[in-house]
Short mmCIF file of N, CA and C in Angstrom, two decimals:
data_model
loop_
_atom_site.label_atom_id
_atom_site.label_comp_id
_atom_site.label_asym_id
_atom_site.label_seq_id
_atom_site.Cartn_x
_atom_site.Cartn_y
_atom_site.Cartn_z
N GLY A 1 0.12 -6.73 3.82
CA GLY A 1 0.84 -6.76 2.49
C GLY A 1 0.24 -5.95 1.46
N ALA A 2 0.41 -6.41 0.26
CA ALA A 2 -0.01 -5.76 -0.93
C ALA A 2 -1.55 -5.41 -0.83
N SER A 3 -2.28 -6.32 -0.48
CA SER A 3 -3.69 -6.09 -0.42
C SER A 3 -4.20 -4.98 0.63
N THR A 4 -3.37 -5.01 1.67
CA THR A 4 -3.66 -3.79 2.65
C THR A 4 -3.33 -2.48 2.01
N VAL A 5 -2.17 -2.41 1.29
CA VAL A 5 -1.89 -1.25 0.68
C VAL A 5 -2.79 -0.97 -0.38
N THR A 6 -3.28 -1.84 -1.12
CA THR A 6 -4.34 -1.50 -2.17
C THR A 6 -5.67 -1.05 -1.52
N GLU A 7 -6.18 -1.79 -0.43
CA GLU A 7 -7.18 -1.21 0.23
C GLU A 7 -7.22 0.17 0.68
N ILE A 8 -6.06 0.48 1.44
CA ILE A 8 -5.77 1.87 1.78
C ILE A 8 -5.95 2.76 0.69
N GLY A 9 -5.34 2.51 -0.47
CA GLY A 9 -5.59 3.29 -1.79
C GLY A 9 -7.00 3.57 -2.18
N VAL A 10 -7.70 2.35 -2.24
CA VAL A 10 -8.96 2.33 -2.75
C VAL A 10 -9.99 3.32 -1.86
N ILE A 11 -9.84 3.07 -0.30
CA ILE A 11 -10.60 3.87 0.49
C ILE A 11 -10.09 5.29 0.74
N GLY A 12 -8.71 5.45 0.40
CA GLY A 12 -8.31 6.75 0.58
C GLY A 12 -8.00 7.24 2.01
N ARG A 13 -7.34 6.44 2.62
CA ARG A 13 -7.16 6.72 4.16
C ARG A 13 -5.80 6.78 4.33
N PRO A 14 -5.38 7.91 5.23
CA PRO A 14 -4.12 8.01 5.87
C PRO A 14 -3.69 6.79 6.66
N SER A 15 -2.52 6.33 6.71
CA SER A 15 -2.27 5.09 7.42
C SER A 15 -0.79 5.13 8.28
N ILE A 16 -0.64 4.40 9.09
CA ILE A 16 0.57 4.23 9.78
C ILE A 16 0.90 2.73 9.59
N LEU A 17 1.81 2.22 8.85
CA LEU A 17 1.98 0.82 8.58
C LEU A 17 3.09 0.38 9.26
N VAL A 18 3.09 -0.80 9.58
CA VAL A 18 4.15 -1.65 10.42
C VAL A 18 4.25 -2.98 9.53
N PRO A 19 5.25 -2.92 8.64
CA PRO A 19 5.55 -4.22 7.75
C PRO A 19 6.08 -5.33 8.61
N LEU A 20 5.65 -6.46 8.22
CA LEU A 20 5.96 -7.75 8.83
C LEU A 20 7.56 -7.91 8.58
N ALA A 21 8.17 -8.02 9.61
CA ALA A 21 9.82 -8.12 9.29
C ALA A 21 10.15 -9.38 8.82
N ILE A 22 9.48 -10.50 8.97
CA ILE A 22 9.83 -11.68 8.36
C ILE A 22 9.31 -12.13 7.06
N ALA A 23 8.63 -11.14 6.47
CA ALA A 23 8.00 -11.37 5.23
C ALA A 23 9.33 -11.45 4.24
N MET A 24 9.03 -12.57 3.22
CA MET A 24 10.11 -12.84 2.24
C MET A 24 10.57 -11.55 1.56
N ASP A 25 11.93 -11.53 1.53
CA ASP A 25 12.60 -10.30 0.66
C ASP A 25 12.21 -9.03 1.28
N ASP A 26 11.58 -8.75 2.54
CA ASP A 26 11.13 -7.68 3.15
C ASP A 26 10.29 -6.84 2.13
N HIS A 27 9.41 -7.71 1.44
CA HIS A 27 8.58 -7.01 0.35
C HIS A 27 7.36 -6.18 1.07
N GLN A 28 6.92 -6.31 2.28
CA GLN A 28 6.06 -5.54 2.82
C GLN A 28 6.53 -4.21 2.94
N THR A 29 7.75 -3.90 3.40
CA THR A 29 8.38 -2.56 3.59
C THR A 29 8.46 -1.92 2.18
N GLY A 30 8.53 -2.79 1.15
CA GLY A 30 8.58 -2.23 -0.26
C GLY A 30 7.12 -1.70 -0.71
N ASN A 31 6.16 -2.43 -0.14
CA ASN A 31 4.84 -1.98 -0.43
C ASN A 31 4.44 -0.92 0.25
N ALA A 32 4.81 -0.92 1.52
CA ALA A 32 4.51 0.28 2.46
C ALA A 32 5.29 1.56 2.03
N ARG A 33 6.37 1.16 1.50
CA ARG A 33 7.25 2.55 0.86
C ARG A 33 6.51 3.22 -0.21
N VAL A 34 5.75 2.48 -0.92
CA VAL A 34 4.99 3.28 -2.11
C VAL A 34 4.17 4.21 -1.47
N LEU A 35 3.47 3.89 -0.46
CA LEU A 35 2.48 4.71 0.07
C LEU A 35 3.21 5.94 0.96
N ALA A 36 4.22 5.54 1.69
CA ALA A 36 4.98 6.47 2.43
C ALA A 36 5.61 7.54 1.39
N ASP A 37 6.29 7.09 0.37
CA ASP A 37 6.91 8.06 -0.62
C ASP A 37 5.92 8.98 -1.23
N ALA A 38 4.63 8.45 -1.44
CA ALA A 38 3.61 9.33 -2.00
C ALA A 38 3.16 10.24 -0.96
N GLY A 39 3.55 10.13 0.43
CA GLY A 39 2.96 11.05 1.41
C GLY A 39 1.64 10.57 2.05
N ALA A 40 1.33 9.31 1.83
CA ALA A 40 -0.03 8.70 2.35
C ALA A 40 0.12 7.98 3.41
N ALA A 41 1.30 7.58 4.00
CA ALA A 41 1.43 6.77 5.16
C ALA A 41 2.93 7.11 5.76
N ALA A 42 2.69 6.65 7.09
CA ALA A 42 4.01 6.67 7.89
C ALA A 42 4.37 5.14 8.09
N ILE A 43 5.58 4.87 8.20
CA ILE A 43 6.04 3.50 8.49
C ILE A 43 6.73 3.32 9.88
N ILE A 44 6.42 2.52 10.59
CA ILE A 44 7.17 2.20 11.78
C ILE A 44 7.61 0.80 11.63
N ALA A 45 9.00 0.60 11.56
CA ALA A 45 9.55 -0.84 11.46
C ALA A 45 9.02 -1.67 12.63
N GLU A 46 8.83 -2.96 12.41
CA GLU A 46 8.26 -3.95 13.37
C GLU A 46 9.16 -3.90 14.78
N LYS A 47 10.57 -3.93 14.48
CA LYS A 47 11.28 -4.03 15.59
C LYS A 47 11.37 -2.71 16.40
N GLU A 48 10.84 -1.69 15.91
CA GLU A 48 10.79 -0.42 16.44
C GLU A 48 9.44 0.04 17.08
N PHE A 49 8.58 -1.06 16.82
CA PHE A 49 7.00 -0.83 17.09
C PHE A 49 6.71 -0.95 18.64
N THR A 50 6.46 0.15 19.23
CA THR A 50 6.24 0.35 20.66
C THR A 50 5.12 1.34 20.81
N GLU A 51 4.44 1.15 22.02
CA GLU A 51 3.52 2.18 22.57
C GLU A 51 4.09 3.63 22.20
N GLU A 52 5.36 3.86 22.46
CA GLU A 52 5.66 5.13 22.34
C GLU A 52 5.99 5.59 20.97
N THR A 53 6.47 4.69 20.11
CA THR A 53 6.62 4.89 18.63
C THR A 53 5.34 5.30 17.97
N LEU A 54 4.35 4.39 18.38
CA LEU A 54 3.16 4.49 17.75
C LEU A 54 2.39 6.10 18.26
N ARG A 55 2.44 6.20 19.47
CA ARG A 55 2.06 7.65 19.94
C ARG A 55 2.80 8.77 19.25
N ASP A 56 4.18 8.62 18.99
CA ASP A 56 4.95 9.48 18.47
C ASP A 56 4.35 9.85 16.82
N ALA A 57 4.12 8.73 16.33
CA ALA A 57 3.54 8.72 14.83
C ALA A 57 2.20 9.35 14.92
N LEU A 58 1.30 8.94 15.85
CA LEU A 58 0.01 9.43 15.74
C LEU A 58 -0.28 10.89 16.17
N SER A 59 0.40 11.21 17.20
CA SER A 59 0.07 12.68 17.69
C SER A 59 0.20 13.60 16.90
N PRO A 60 1.19 13.79 15.94
CA PRO A 60 1.14 14.88 14.92
C PRO A 60 0.20 14.80 13.91
N LEU A 61 -0.26 13.80 13.53
CA LEU A 61 -1.42 13.51 12.52
C LEU A 61 -2.76 13.76 13.27
N LEU A 62 -3.08 13.31 14.36
CA LEU A 62 -4.28 13.60 14.95
C LEU A 62 -4.63 15.16 15.28
N SER A 63 -3.42 15.69 15.41
CA SER A 63 -3.66 17.10 15.73
C SER A 63 -3.58 18.07 14.42
N ASN A 64 -3.48 17.41 13.24
CA ASN A 64 -3.34 18.11 11.85
C ASN A 64 -4.38 17.73 11.00
N PRO A 65 -5.69 17.93 11.18
CA PRO A 65 -6.75 17.36 10.07
C PRO A 65 -6.25 17.80 8.68
N ALA A 66 -5.58 18.82 8.47
CA ALA A 66 -5.22 19.29 6.91
C ALA A 66 -4.17 18.18 6.58
N ARG A 67 -3.35 17.64 7.41
CA ARG A 67 -2.37 16.67 6.91
C ARG A 67 -3.00 15.40 6.55
N LEU A 68 -4.01 14.85 7.74
CA LEU A 68 -4.66 13.82 7.37
C LEU A 68 -5.43 13.74 6.10
N ALA A 69 -6.04 14.87 5.74
CA ALA A 69 -6.62 14.94 4.32
C ALA A 69 -5.59 14.88 3.31
N GLU A 70 -4.57 15.56 3.35
CA GLU A 70 -3.44 15.36 2.45
C GLU A 70 -3.14 14.06 2.15
N MET A 71 -2.82 13.26 3.48
CA MET A 71 -2.51 11.86 3.22
C MET A 71 -3.65 11.04 2.53
N ALA A 72 -4.82 11.30 2.77
CA ALA A 72 -6.01 10.55 2.13
C ALA A 72 -6.11 10.84 0.75
N ARG A 73 -5.86 12.01 0.34
CA ARG A 73 -5.64 12.34 -1.12
C ARG A 73 -4.54 11.67 -1.87
N ALA A 74 -3.49 11.64 -0.97
CA ALA A 74 -2.25 10.89 -1.52
C ALA A 74 -2.55 9.40 -1.85
N ALA A 75 -2.99 9.03 -0.83
CA ALA A 75 -3.45 7.35 -0.93
C ALA A 75 -4.37 7.05 -2.00
N ARG A 76 -5.29 7.92 -2.29
CA ARG A 76 -6.20 7.61 -3.42
C ARG A 76 -5.55 7.76 -4.72
N GLY A 77 -4.59 8.72 -4.83
CA GLY A 77 -3.76 8.93 -5.99
C GLY A 77 -2.83 7.96 -6.32
N ARG A 78 -2.65 6.93 -5.36
CA ARG A 78 -1.70 5.79 -5.82
C ARG A 78 -2.32 4.70 -6.48
N ILE A 79 -3.66 4.66 -6.63
CA ILE A 79 -4.39 3.57 -7.22
C ILE A 79 -4.62 3.68 -8.55
N ARG A 80 -4.16 2.69 -9.28
CA ARG A 80 -4.44 2.70 -10.83
C ARG A 80 -5.72 2.01 -11.11
N HIS A 81 -6.63 2.93 -11.45
CA HIS A 81 -8.03 2.41 -11.82
C HIS A 81 -7.94 1.48 -13.06
N GLY A 82 -8.59 0.47 -12.81
CA GLY A 82 -8.78 -0.38 -14.02
C GLY A 82 -7.68 -1.48 -13.92
N ALA A 83 -6.93 -1.58 -12.98
CA ALA A 83 -5.85 -2.43 -12.78
C ALA A 83 -6.28 -3.79 -12.73
N SER A 84 -7.45 -4.10 -12.27
CA SER A 84 -7.97 -5.47 -12.22
C SER A 84 -8.24 -5.99 -13.61
N GLN A 85 -9.05 -5.19 -14.41
CA GLN A 85 -9.31 -5.64 -15.67
C GLN A 85 -7.94 -5.75 -16.48
N THR A 86 -7.04 -4.89 -16.48
CA THR A 86 -5.84 -4.83 -17.02
C THR A 86 -5.10 -6.28 -16.89
N LEU A 87 -5.17 -6.62 -15.40
CA LEU A 87 -4.61 -7.97 -15.10
C LEU A 87 -5.35 -9.18 -15.75
N ALA A 88 -6.69 -9.03 -15.69
CA ALA A 88 -7.45 -10.29 -16.12
C ALA A 88 -7.02 -10.14 -17.71
N ASP A 89 -7.17 -9.13 -18.47
CA ASP A 89 -6.87 -9.20 -19.90
C ASP A 89 -5.46 -9.77 -20.16
N LEU A 90 -4.46 -9.31 -19.42
CA LEU A 90 -3.06 -9.97 -19.58
C LEU A 90 -3.20 -11.42 -19.40
N ILE A 91 -3.93 -12.02 -18.29
CA ILE A 91 -4.00 -13.42 -17.91
C ILE A 91 -4.65 -14.09 -19.07
N GLU A 92 -5.75 -13.46 -19.48
CA GLU A 92 -6.44 -14.10 -20.77
C GLU A 92 -5.49 -14.31 -22.10
N GLY A 93 -4.88 -13.28 -22.31
CA GLY A 93 -3.91 -13.07 -23.41
C GLY A 93 -2.74 -14.19 -23.24
N VAL A 94 -2.30 -14.33 -22.27
CA VAL A 94 -1.33 -15.40 -21.86
C VAL A 94 -1.99 -16.82 -22.03
N ALA A 95 -3.08 -17.14 -21.56
CA ALA A 95 -3.77 -18.18 -21.54
C ALA A 95 -3.81 -18.75 -23.05
N THR A 96 -4.35 -17.63 -23.87
CA THR A 96 -4.88 -17.93 -25.28
C THR A 96 -3.60 -18.41 -25.99
N VAL A 97 -2.47 -17.55 -25.84
CA VAL A 97 -1.11 -18.00 -26.43
C VAL A 97 -0.79 -19.32 -26.12
N ALA A 98 -0.87 -19.81 -24.81
CA ALA A 98 -0.54 -21.09 -24.23
C ALA A 98 -1.41 -22.25 -25.00
N ARG A 99 -2.78 -21.86 -25.01
CA ARG A 99 -3.68 -23.03 -25.51
C ARG A 99 -3.34 -23.04 -27.06
N LYS A 100 -2.96 -22.01 -27.85
CA LYS A 100 -2.62 -22.09 -29.31
C LYS A 100 -1.41 -22.81 -29.38
N SER A 101 -0.38 -22.73 -28.52
CA SER A 101 0.91 -23.22 -28.64
C SER A 101 0.78 -24.79 -28.36
N ALA A 102 -0.14 -25.29 -27.52
CA ALA A 102 -0.45 -26.40 -27.04
C ALA A 102 -1.19 -27.36 -27.99
N ALA A 103 -1.81 -26.59 -28.95
CA ALA A 103 -2.69 -27.19 -29.92
C ALA A 103 -1.80 -27.76 -31.11
#
């Protein structure tokens, strides 16, 4: 899910993603699409995932180190540095407002 997509971006690795088909609102496909649209990942739909589709996705990547390097750069480029702190600041701000409203 989102954690996997984030980890891929943090470590900057090319990937082949197989989103979980039963995920609520197909959110895993949306998360995977962010990396795929950036050129950092390939997606194989779970219902289409077979040894053959995996081989078909892997073969052109493994034979092209330059493409793998491009995908790795694209993955790193998707990460918003400082996002954890931004989220923590947002939560603290909301909590402060809620405390003041409750007082």
